[in-house]
Amino acid sequence: MSNQSLVDAEWALSHLDDAKVVFIEVDEDTEAYAGNHIKNAIALNWKTDLQDPIRRDFVNKEQFEALLSAKGVSNDDTVVLYGGNNNWFAAYAFWYFKLYGHSDVRLLDGGRKKWELDGRELVSDVPSRAATKYVAKDQDLSIRSFREDVLKAIGTQNLVDVRSPDEYAGRLLAPAHLPQEAARIGGHIPTAANIPWSKAANEDGSFKSIDELKALYEGAGVDLNKDTIAYCRIGERSAHSWFVLHELLGVKNVSNYDGSWTEYGSLVGVPVAVGDEPGTA
Amino acid sequence: MSGCGAVVGGVSLDNVDITNQAVIQGVISSGNAPASVGYARLLDRNDEFVAEVPISKQGEFRFFTVAGDWTIVALIPGANSRTPVQATIGKILDVDIAVIK
């Protein structure tokens, strides 16, 4: 697949020693990077680096600038993101870098999983990069949705729930690699189509072909001429689907609702649908 | 709020109430030894992806789900396999999977 935002292993291998290309592994669990990682890659933690330590929100512009400056990332660097979980968190970080206006950010197709399954080299040496003075832009809110946007979109715009069918229907409250939680209700936002993120990925974590991705959304009856809001449980799987729509298929009016089901499913007084059907407005 | 990250080998059972969920766990092996690199993927009754964890160095994996029919796909470099299982609420189902290369 040829796309400016997506690179493959061969491209990565030819740029591992390029000082202006920064490989960044993004995980929630730091165990993976600490064990080994792609040569010269640095790490970002999805939660401790990119989430505000107190409020449920992102780090602000100044905090993001301080983070990337300390990590040695410059504004004119090409940032290549990869990670575990089929690139969920790397796709989230891609969307996050776009949100703060980084000009050249890319995703390694298949992430850590494909790299490992293909038997490619991983190293334990941690590189050191000189600190920089990174300058971020204000958040591009055209690619981020909030709960008010979602409520307005019910029955009028596209809502795409990218969780598994059992989470969409309310039969599971979390992905099955996590203990099932009991305090929150299950279900989905009424009128949301269920197009699981996994339908866009091959078994090795790489993206399906452009033709297959187009067929996926067209086959689900999503009119991409309308604005589209993607969501999941906390916004990382939907960042993967946002990447498919915005970066691979070139659909520009797509945003990610990072509050996702953990926010919506806890709101008082909002409509909720359960079962396998989208439900009505 | 907890994240959605998959812990290597699966989340520990410590402090988890397993009376209200079905646990599927096991070891993936290859060539009579635990596989040290690979993934365990859980599919639902319609073959839809539900979850995936990187296996531990000892080949271990664990899922938390509800009662029903599931399929575990073992992915290791150069080979994979599918194992259908039936899970029950309040029970821990141990599944050992040998992948033939």
CSV table of C-alpha atoms in Angstrom, one decimal:
chain,number,residue,atom,x,y,z
A,1,MET,CA,0.0,0.0,0.0
A,2,SER,CA,1.5,3.3,-1.0
A,3,ASN,CA,0.6,6.3,1.1
A,4,GLN,CA,2.5,9.2,2.5
A,5,SER,CA,1.1,8.5,6.0
A,6,LEU,CA,1.9,4.8,6.0
A,7,VAL,CA,5.4,3.2,5.7
A,8,ASP,CA,6.4,-0.4,5.5
A,9,ALA,CA,9.2,-2.3,7.0
A,10,GLU,CA,11.5,-1.8,4.0
A,11,TRP,CA,11.1,1.9,4.2
A,12,ALA,CA,11.7,1.7,8.0
A,13,LEU,CA,14.9,-0.4,7.6
A,14,SER,CA,16.3,2.2,5.2
A,15,HIS,CA,15.7,5.0,7.6
A,16,LEU,CA,16.7,3.5,11.0
A,17,ASP,CA,19.9,5.5,11.2
A,18,ASP,CA,18.5,8.7,9.6
A,19,ALA,CA,18.8,11.4,12.4
A,20,LYS,CA,15.9,13.3,11.0
A,21,VAL,CA,13.6,10.3,11.2
A,22,VAL,CA,12.4,9.6,14.7
A,23,PHE,CA,10.9,6.2,15.4
A,24,ILE,CA,8.6,6.2,18.4
A,25,GLU,CA,7.0,3.1,20.0
A,26,VAL,CA,3.7,4.0,21.7
A,27,ASP,CA,2.2,1.6,24.2
A,28,GLU,CA,0.2,1.7,27.4
A,29,ASP,CA,2.4,-1.0,29.0
A,30,THR,CA,6.1,0.0,29.0
A,31,GLU,CA,7.2,-3.6,29.3
A,32,ALA,CA,7.3,-4.1,25.6
A,33,TYR,CA,9.7,-1.2,24.8
A,34,ALA,CA,11.8,-1.9,27.9
A,35,GLY,CA,12.3,-5.5,26.7
A,36,ASN,CA,13.2,-4.6,23.2
A,37,HIS,CA,12.3,-2.2,20.4
A,38,ILE,CA,13.1,-1.2,16.8
A,39,LYS,CA,16.7,0.2,16.6
A,40,ASN,CA,17.0,3.8,17.6
A,41,ALA,CA,13.3,4.1,18.6
A,42,ILE,CA,12.3,6.1,21.6
A,43,ALA,CA,9.1,5.5,23.6
A,44,LEU,CA,6.0,7.4,24.5
A,45,ASN,CA,3.6,6.1,27.1
A,46,TRP,CA,0.0,6.5,25.9
A,47,LYS,CA,-1.2,7.3,29.4
A,48,THR,CA,1.6,8.9,31.4
A,49,ASP,CA,3.0,11.0,28.6
A,50,LEU,CA,-0.1,12.0,26.6
A,51,GLN,CA,-2.9,12.2,29.3
A,52,ASP,CA,-3.2,15.0,31.8
A,53,PRO,CA,-2.2,13.5,35.2
A,54,ILE,CA,-5.4,14.8,37.0
A,55,ARG,CA,-8.2,15.6,34.6
A,56,ARG,CA,-9.4,13.3,31.9
A,57,ASP,CA,-8.0,15.2,29.0
A,58,PHE,CA,-4.9,15.5,26.9
A,59,VAL,CA,-1.7,17.3,28.0
A,60,ASN,CA,-2.0,20.9,26.9
A,61,LYS,CA,0.0,22.5,24.1
A,62,GLU,CA,2.8,23.6,26.5
A,63,GLN,CA,3.0,20.2,28.1
A,64,PHE,CA,3.2,18.6,24.6
A,65,GLU,CA,5.9,21.0,23.7
A,66,ALA,CA,7.9,20.2,26.8
A,67,LEU,CA,7.4,16.4,26.3
A,68,LEU,CA,8.7,16.4,22.7
A,69,SER,CA,11.5,18.8,23.5
A,70,ALA,CA,12.7,16.5,26.3
A,71,LYS,CA,12.4,13.5,24.0
A,72,GLY,CA,14.6,15.2,21.3
A,73,VAL,CA,11.9,15.6,18.6
A,74,SER,CA,12.2,18.6,16.3
A,75,ASN,CA,9.4,20.2,14.4
A,76,ASP,CA,11.0,19.3,11.1
A,77,ASP,CA,11.7,15.6,12.0
A,78,THR,CA,9.8,12.8,10.3
A,79,VAL,CA,8.0,11.0,13.1
A,80,VAL,CA,7.3,7.3,12.5
A,81,LEU,CA,4.9,5.7,15.1
A,82,TYR,CA,4.5,2.1,15.8
A,83,GLY,CA,3.3,0.0,18.7
A,84,GLY,CA,1.6,-3.1,20.0
A,85,ASN,CA,-2.1,-3.9,20.1
A,86,ASN,CA,-2.2,-3.8,16.3
A,87,ASN,CA,-1.0,-0.2,16.3
A,88,TRP,CA,-4.0,1.0,18.4
A,89,PHE,CA,-2.0,3.3,20.5
A,90,ALA,CA,0.4,4.3,17.7
A,91,ALA,CA,-2.6,5.3,15.6
A,92,TYR,CA,-3.9,7.2,18.6
A,93,ALA,CA,-0.5,9.0,18.8
A,94,PHE,CA,-0.6,9.7,15.1
A,95,TRP,CA,-4.0,11.4,15.5
A,96,TYR,CA,-2.6,13.2,18.6
A,97,PHE,CA,0.5,14.5,16.7
A,98,LYS,CA,-1.9,15.7,13.9
A,99,LEU,CA,-4.1,17.4,16.5
A,100,TYR,CA,-1.1,19.4,17.6
A,101,GLY,CA,0.0,20.1,14.0
A,102,HIS,CA,3.2,18.0,13.5
A,103,SER,CA,3.8,18.3,9.8
A,104,ASP,CA,5.4,14.9,8.9
A,105,VAL,CA,4.0,12.0,10.9
A,106,ARG,CA,3.7,8.4,9.7
A,107,LEU,CA,2.6,5.0,10.9
A,108,LEU,CA,4.6,1.8,10.5
A,109,ASP,CA,2.2,-0.7,8.8
A,110,GLY,CA,1.5,-3.6,11.1
A,111,GLY,CA,3.4,-2.1,14.0
A,112,ARG,CA,5.4,-4.1,16.5
A,113,LYS,CA,3.3,-7.2,15.9
A,114,LYS,CA,4.1,-7.6,12.2
A,115,TRP,CA,7.7,-6.6,12.8
A,116,GLU,CA,8.0,-9.5,15.4
A,117,LEU,CA,6.1,-12.0,13.4
A,118,ASP,CA,8.3,-11.3,10.4
A,119,GLY,CA,11.3,-12.1,12.6
A,120,ARG,CA,12.9,-8.6,12.2
A,121,GLU,CA,15.5,-7.3,14.6
A,122,LEU,CA,14.6,-5.8,17.9
A,123,VAL,CA,17.3,-4.3,20.2
A,124,SER,CA,17.5,-3.3,23.9
A,125,ASP,CA,19.8,-0.3,23.5
A,126,VAL,CA,18.0,3.0,24.4
A,127,PRO,CA,19.1,5.9,22.2
A,128,SER,CA,19.8,9.3,23.5
A,129,ARG,CA,18.6,12.3,21.6
A,130,ALA,CA,19.6,15.9,22.4
A,131,ALA,CA,16.8,18.1,23.7
A,132,THR,CA,15.1,20.4,21.3
A,133,LYS,CA,12.7,23.4,21.4
A,134,TYR,CA,9.6,21.9,20.0
A,135,VAL,CA,6.8,24.3,19.1
A,136,ALA,CA,3.2,22.8,18.8
A,137,LYS,CA,0.2,24.4,17.1
A,138,ASP,CA,-3.1,24.9,18.7
A,139,GLN,CA,-5.3,21.8,18.7
A,140,ASP,CA,-7.0,21.2,15.3
A,141,LEU,CA,-10.5,20.6,16.6
A,142,SER,CA,-11.8,19.6,13.2
A,143,ILE,CA,-10.5,16.1,13.9
A,144,ARG,CA,-11.6,15.8,17.6
A,145,SER,CA,-15.3,15.5,18.7
A,146,PHE,CA,-16.8,16.0,22.1
A,147,ARG,CA,-20.0,14.7,23.7
A,148,GLU,CA,-22.1,17.7,22.4
A,149,ASP,CA,-21.0,16.9,18.9
A,150,VAL,CA,-22.0,13.3,19.3
A,151,LEU,CA,-25.4,14.1,20.7
A,152,LYS,CA,-26.1,16.5,17.7
A,153,ALA,CA,-24.9,13.7,15.3
A,154,ILE,CA,-27.5,11.1,16.4
A,155,GLY,CA,-29.7,10.5,13.5
A,156,THR,CA,-28.2,13.2,11.3
A,157,GLN,CA,-24.5,12.4,10.8
A,158,ASN,CA,-22.5,9.2,10.7
A,159,LEU,CA,-21.6,7.7,14.0
A,160,VAL,CA,-19.2,4.7,13.7
A,161,ASP,CA,-18.7,2.5,16.7
A,162,VAL,CA,-15.5,0.5,16.0
A,163,ARG,CA,-15.7,-1.8,19.0
A,164,SER,CA,-16.4,-5.5,18.7
A,165,PRO,CA,-20.0,-6.6,18.0
A,166,ASP,CA,-20.4,-7.9,21.6
A,167,GLU,CA,-19.3,-4.6,23.1
A,168,TYR,CA,-21.6,-2.7,20.6
A,169,ALA,CA,-24.5,-4.8,21.6
A,170,GLY,CA,-23.7,-4.4,25.3
A,171,ARG,CA,-22.9,-8.1,25.9
A,172,LEU,CA,-19.3,-7.2,26.8
A,173,LEU,CA,-18.2,-4.0,28.7
A,174,ALA,CA,-14.5,-4.1,27.7
A,175,PRO,CA,-12.3,-5.9,25.2
A,176,ALA,CA,-11.8,-9.5,26.4
A,177,HIS,CA,-8.2,-9.1,27.2
A,178,LEU,CA,-9.3,-7.0,30.2
A,179,PRO,CA,-11.5,-8.0,33.1
A,180,GLN,CA,-15.1,-7.2,32.4
A,181,GLU,CA,-16.2,-4.2,34.4
A,182,ALA,CA,-19.5,-3.9,36.3
A,183,ALA,CA,-20.2,-0.3,37.1
A,184,ARG,CA,-21.0,1.1,33.6
A,185,ILE,CA,-23.8,0.3,31.3
A,186,GLY,CA,-23.4,-1.5,28.0
A,187,GLY,CA,-24.6,-0.6,24.6
A,188,HIS,CA,-24.0,2.1,21.9
A,189,ILE,CA,-25.0,5.5,20.8
A,190,PRO,CA,-28.3,5.3,18.9
A,191,THR,CA,-27.9,5.2,15.1
A,192,ALA,CA,-24.2,4.3,15.2
A,193,ALA,CA,-23.1,1.8,12.7
A,194,ASN,CA,-20.9,-1.0,14.0
A,195,ILE,CA,-17.8,-1.3,11.9
A,196,PRO,CA,-15.2,-2.9,14.1
A,197,TRP,CA,-11.6,-1.6,13.6
A,198,SER,CA,-10.4,-5.2,13.1
A,199,LYS,CA,-12.2,-5.4,9.8
A,200,ALA,CA,-9.7,-2.9,8.4
A,201,ALA,CA,-6.7,-5.0,9.5
A,202,ASN,CA,-5.1,-8.2,8.3
A,203,GLU,CA,-4.2,-10.9,10.8
A,204,ASP,CA,-0.6,-9.6,11.1
A,205,GLY,CA,-1.9,-6.1,12.0
A,206,SER,CA,-1.2,-4.5,8.6
A,207,PHE,CA,-4.0,-2.5,6.9
A,208,LYS,CA,-6.1,-4.1,4.2
A,209,SER,CA,-5.9,-2.8,0.6
A,210,ILE,CA,-7.5,0.5,-0.3
A,211,ASP,CA,-10.2,-1.3,-2.4
A,212,GLU,CA,-11.0,-3.6,0.6
A,213,LEU,CA,-11.2,-0.6,2.9
A,214,LYS,CA,-13.5,1.3,0.6
A,215,ALA,CA,-15.7,-1.7,0.2
A,216,LEU,CA,-15.8,-2.1,4.0
A,217,TYR,CA,-17.4,1.3,4.6
A,218,GLU,CA,-19.5,1.4,1.5
A,219,GLY,CA,-20.8,-2.1,2.3
A,220,ALA,CA,-21.9,-0.9,5.7
A,221,GLY,CA,-24.0,1.9,4.2
A,222,VAL,CA,-22.0,4.8,5.6
A,223,ASP,CA,-22.4,7.9,3.4
A,224,LEU,CA,-19.0,9.4,3.6
A,225,ASN,CA,-20.2,12.7,2.2
A,226,LYS,CA,-21.7,13.3,5.6
A,227,ASP,CA,-19.5,14.2,8.6
A,228,THR,CA,-18.4,11.1,10.5
A,229,ILE,CA,-17.5,10.6,14.1
A,230,ALA,CA,-15.7,7.5,15.2
A,231,TYR,CA,-15.7,6.2,18.7
A,232,CYS,CA,-14.8,3.1,20.7
A,233,ARG,CA,-14.2,2.7,24.5
A,234,ILE,CA,-11.5,5.3,25.2
A,235,GLY,CA,-10.6,6.6,21.7
A,236,GLU,CA,-7.6,4.5,20.6
A,237,ARG,CA,-9.3,1.9,18.4
A,238,SER,CA,-11.3,4.7,16.9
A,239,ALA,CA,-8.1,6.5,16.1
A,240,HIS,CA,-7.1,3.4,14.1
A,241,SER,CA,-10.4,3.8,12.1
A,242,TRP,CA,-9.9,7.5,11.9
A,243,PHE,CA,-6.5,6.8,10.3
A,244,VAL,CA,-8.2,4.5,7.8
A,245,LEU,CA,-10.8,7.0,6.8
A,246,HIS,CA,-8.8,10.3,7.0
A,247,GLU,CA,-5.3,9.2,5.9
A,248,LEU,CA,-5.8,6.1,3.7
A,249,LEU,CA,-9.2,6.8,2.1
A,250,GLY,CA,-8.7,10.6,2.1
A,251,VAL,CA,-12.1,11.4,3.8
A,252,LYS,CA,-11.5,14.8,5.4
A,253,ASN,CA,-14.7,15.3,7.4
A,254,VAL,CA,-13.9,12.6,10.0
A,255,SER,CA,-13.3,13.1,13.7
A,256,ASN,CA,-12.5,11.0,16.7
A,257,TYR,CA,-14.6,11.1,19.9
A,258,ASP,CA,-11.9,10.3,22.5
A,259,GLY,CA,-14.4,10.5,25.3
A,260,SER,CA,-15.9,7.4,23.6
A,261,TRP,CA,-18.1,4.9,25.5
A,262,THR,CA,-16.4,5.4,28.9
A,263,GLU,CA,-17.7,8.9,28.8
A,264,TYR,CA,-21.0,8.5,26.8
A,265,GLY,CA,-22.0,5.3,28.7
A,266,SER,CA,-21.7,7.2,32.0
A,267,LEU,CA,-23.7,10.3,31.0
A,268,VAL,CA,-27.1,10.9,32.7
A,269,GLY,CA,-30.1,11.5,30.5
A,270,VAL,CA,-28.6,10.5,27.1
A,271,PRO,CA,-30.2,8.0,24.8
A,272,VAL,CA,-28.6,4.5,24.6
A,273,ALA,CA,-29.3,1.6,22.3
A,274,VAL,CA,-28.6,-2.0,23.1
A,275,GLY,CA,-28.5,-5.1,20.9
A,276,ASP,CA,-27.1,-5.6,17.4
A,277,GLU,CA,-29.2,-3.0,15.6
A,278,PRO,CA,-28.2,0.7,15.4
A,279,GLY,CA,-31.5,1.9,17.0
A,280,THR,CA,-33.4,5.1,16.2
A,281,ALA,CA,-32.8,8.7,17.0
B,1,MET,CA,-10.6,4.8,33.7
B,2,SER,CA,-8.3,2.0,32.7
B,3,GLY,CA,-6.8,1.9,29.3
B,4,CYS,CA,-7.3,-0.7,26.6
B,5,GLY,CA,-3.7,-2.0,26.5
B,6,ALA,CA,-3.1,-5.7,26.3
B,7,VAL,CA,-0.8,-6.9,29.0
B,8,VAL,CA,1.8,-9.5,28.0
B,9,GLY,CA,0.4,-12.9,28.8
B,10,GLY,CA,-2.9,-11.4,29.9
B,11,VAL,CA,-4.0,-9.5,33.0
B,12,SER,CA,-3.3,-11.2,36.4
B,13,LEU,CA,-6.2,-12.8,38.2
B,14,ASP,CA,-5.2,-11.0,41.4
B,15,ASN,CA,-8.0,-8.8,42.6
B,16,VAL,CA,-10.3,-9.8,39.8
B,17,ASP,CA,-13.8,-11.1,40.6
B,18,ILE,CA,-14.2,-14.1,38.4
B,19,THR,CA,-17.6,-15.0,39.6
B,20,ASN,CA,-19.2,-12.7,37.0
B,21,GLN,CA,-17.1,-13.6,34.0
B,22,ALA,CA,-15.6,-16.4,32.1
B,23,VAL,CA,-11.9,-16.8,32.0
B,24,ILE,CA,-10.1,-18.5,29.1
B,25,GLN,CA,-6.3,-19.0,29.6
B,26,GLY,CA,-3.6,-21.3,28.5
B,27,VAL,CA,-0.2,-21.8,27.0
B,28,ILE,CA,0.8,-21.8,23.3
B,29,SER,CA,3.6,-24.2,22.5
B,30,SER,CA,5.6,-25.1,19.4
B,31,GLY,CA,8.0,-28.0,19.0
B,32,ASN,CA,7.3,-29.4,22.5
B,33,ALA,CA,8.3,-26.1,24.2
B,34,PRO,CA,6.3,-22.9,25.1
B,35,ALA,CA,6.4,-20.4,22.3
B,36,SER,CA,8.2,-17.2,23.4
B,37,VAL,CA,7.1,-14.8,20.7
B,38,GLY,CA,3.5,-14.7,19.4
B,39,TYR,CA,0.0,-13.6,20.0
B,40,ALA,CA,-3.3,-15.2,21.1
B,41,ARG,CA,-6.4,-13.8,19.4
B,42,LEU,CA,-10.0,-14.3,20.6
B,43,LEU,CA,-12.8,-14.5,18.0
B,44,ASP,CA,-16.5,-14.6,18.7
B,45,ARG,CA,-19.1,-17.1,17.4
B,46,ASN,CA,-19.1,-15.2,14.0
B,47,ASP,CA,-15.3,-15.2,13.7
B,48,GLU,CA,-15.2,-11.5,14.6
B,49,PHE,CA,-12.1,-10.2,16.4
B,50,VAL,CA,-12.7,-9.6,20.1
B,51,ALA,CA,-9.3,-9.3,21.7
B,52,GLU,CA,-5.6,-10.2,21.4
B,53,VAL,CA,-2.7,-10.4,23.7
B,54,PRO,CA,1.0,-10.9,23.2
B,55,ILE,CA,1.9,-14.2,24.8
B,56,SER,CA,4.4,-14.2,27.7
B,57,LYS,CA,7.9,-15.7,27.4
B,58,GLN,CA,6.3,-18.9,28.7
B,59,GLY,CA,3.6,-18.8,26.0
B,60,GLU,CA,0.8,-17.8,28.4
B,61,PHE,CA,-2.4,-15.9,27.5
B,62,ARG,CA,-5.6,-15.0,29.3
B,63,PHE,CA,-9.0,-13.6,28.3
B,64,PHE,CA,-12.0,-12.4,30.3
B,65,THR,CA,-15.3,-12.8,28.6
B,66,VAL,CA,-18.9,-14.1,28.9
B,67,ALA,CA,-20.4,-17.5,28.4
B,68,GLY,CA,-20.5,-18.9,24.9
B,69,ASP,CA,-18.5,-20.3,22.0
B,70,TRP,CA,-15.2,-18.7,21.2
B,71,THR,CA,-12.2,-19.4,19.0
B,72,ILE,CA,-8.6,-18.9,20.0
B,73,VAL,CA,-6.2,-18.2,17.2
B,74,ALA,CA,-2.5,-18.8,18.0
B,75,LEU,CA,-0.2,-16.6,15.9
B,76,ILE,CA,3.5,-17.4,16.1
B,77,PRO,CA,6.2,-16.5,13.5
B,78,GLY,CA,5.6,-18.8,10.5
B,79,ALA,CA,2.5,-20.6,11.7
B,80,ASN,CA,-0.9,-20.3,13.3
B,81,SER,CA,-3.8,-22.4,14.5
B,82,ARG,CA,-7.4,-22.2,15.6
B,83,THR,CA,-8.9,-23.8,18.7
B,84,PRO,CA,-12.7,-23.6,19.4
B,85,VAL,CA,-13.6,-23.4,23.1
B,86,GLN,CA,-16.7,-23.1,25.2
B,87,ALA,CA,-16.6,-20.7,28.2
B,88,THR,CA,-18.7,-20.6,31.3
B,89,ILE,CA,-19.4,-17.8,33.7
B,90,GLY,CA,-17.5,-18.2,37.0
B,91,LYS,CA,-15.1,-20.8,35.5
B,92,ILE,CA,-11.5,-20.7,34.4
B,93,LEU,CA,-11.0,-22.7,31.2
B,94,ASP,CA,-7.4,-23.9,30.7
B,95,VAL,CA,-6.5,-24.4,27.0
B,96,ASP,CA,-3.1,-25.6,25.9
B,97,ILE,CA,-2.4,-25.1,22.2
B,98,ALA,CA,0.3,-26.8,20.3
B,99,VAL,CA,1.1,-25.1,17.0
B,100,ILE,CA,2.7,-27.2,14.3
B,101,LYS,CA,5.1,-25.4,12.0
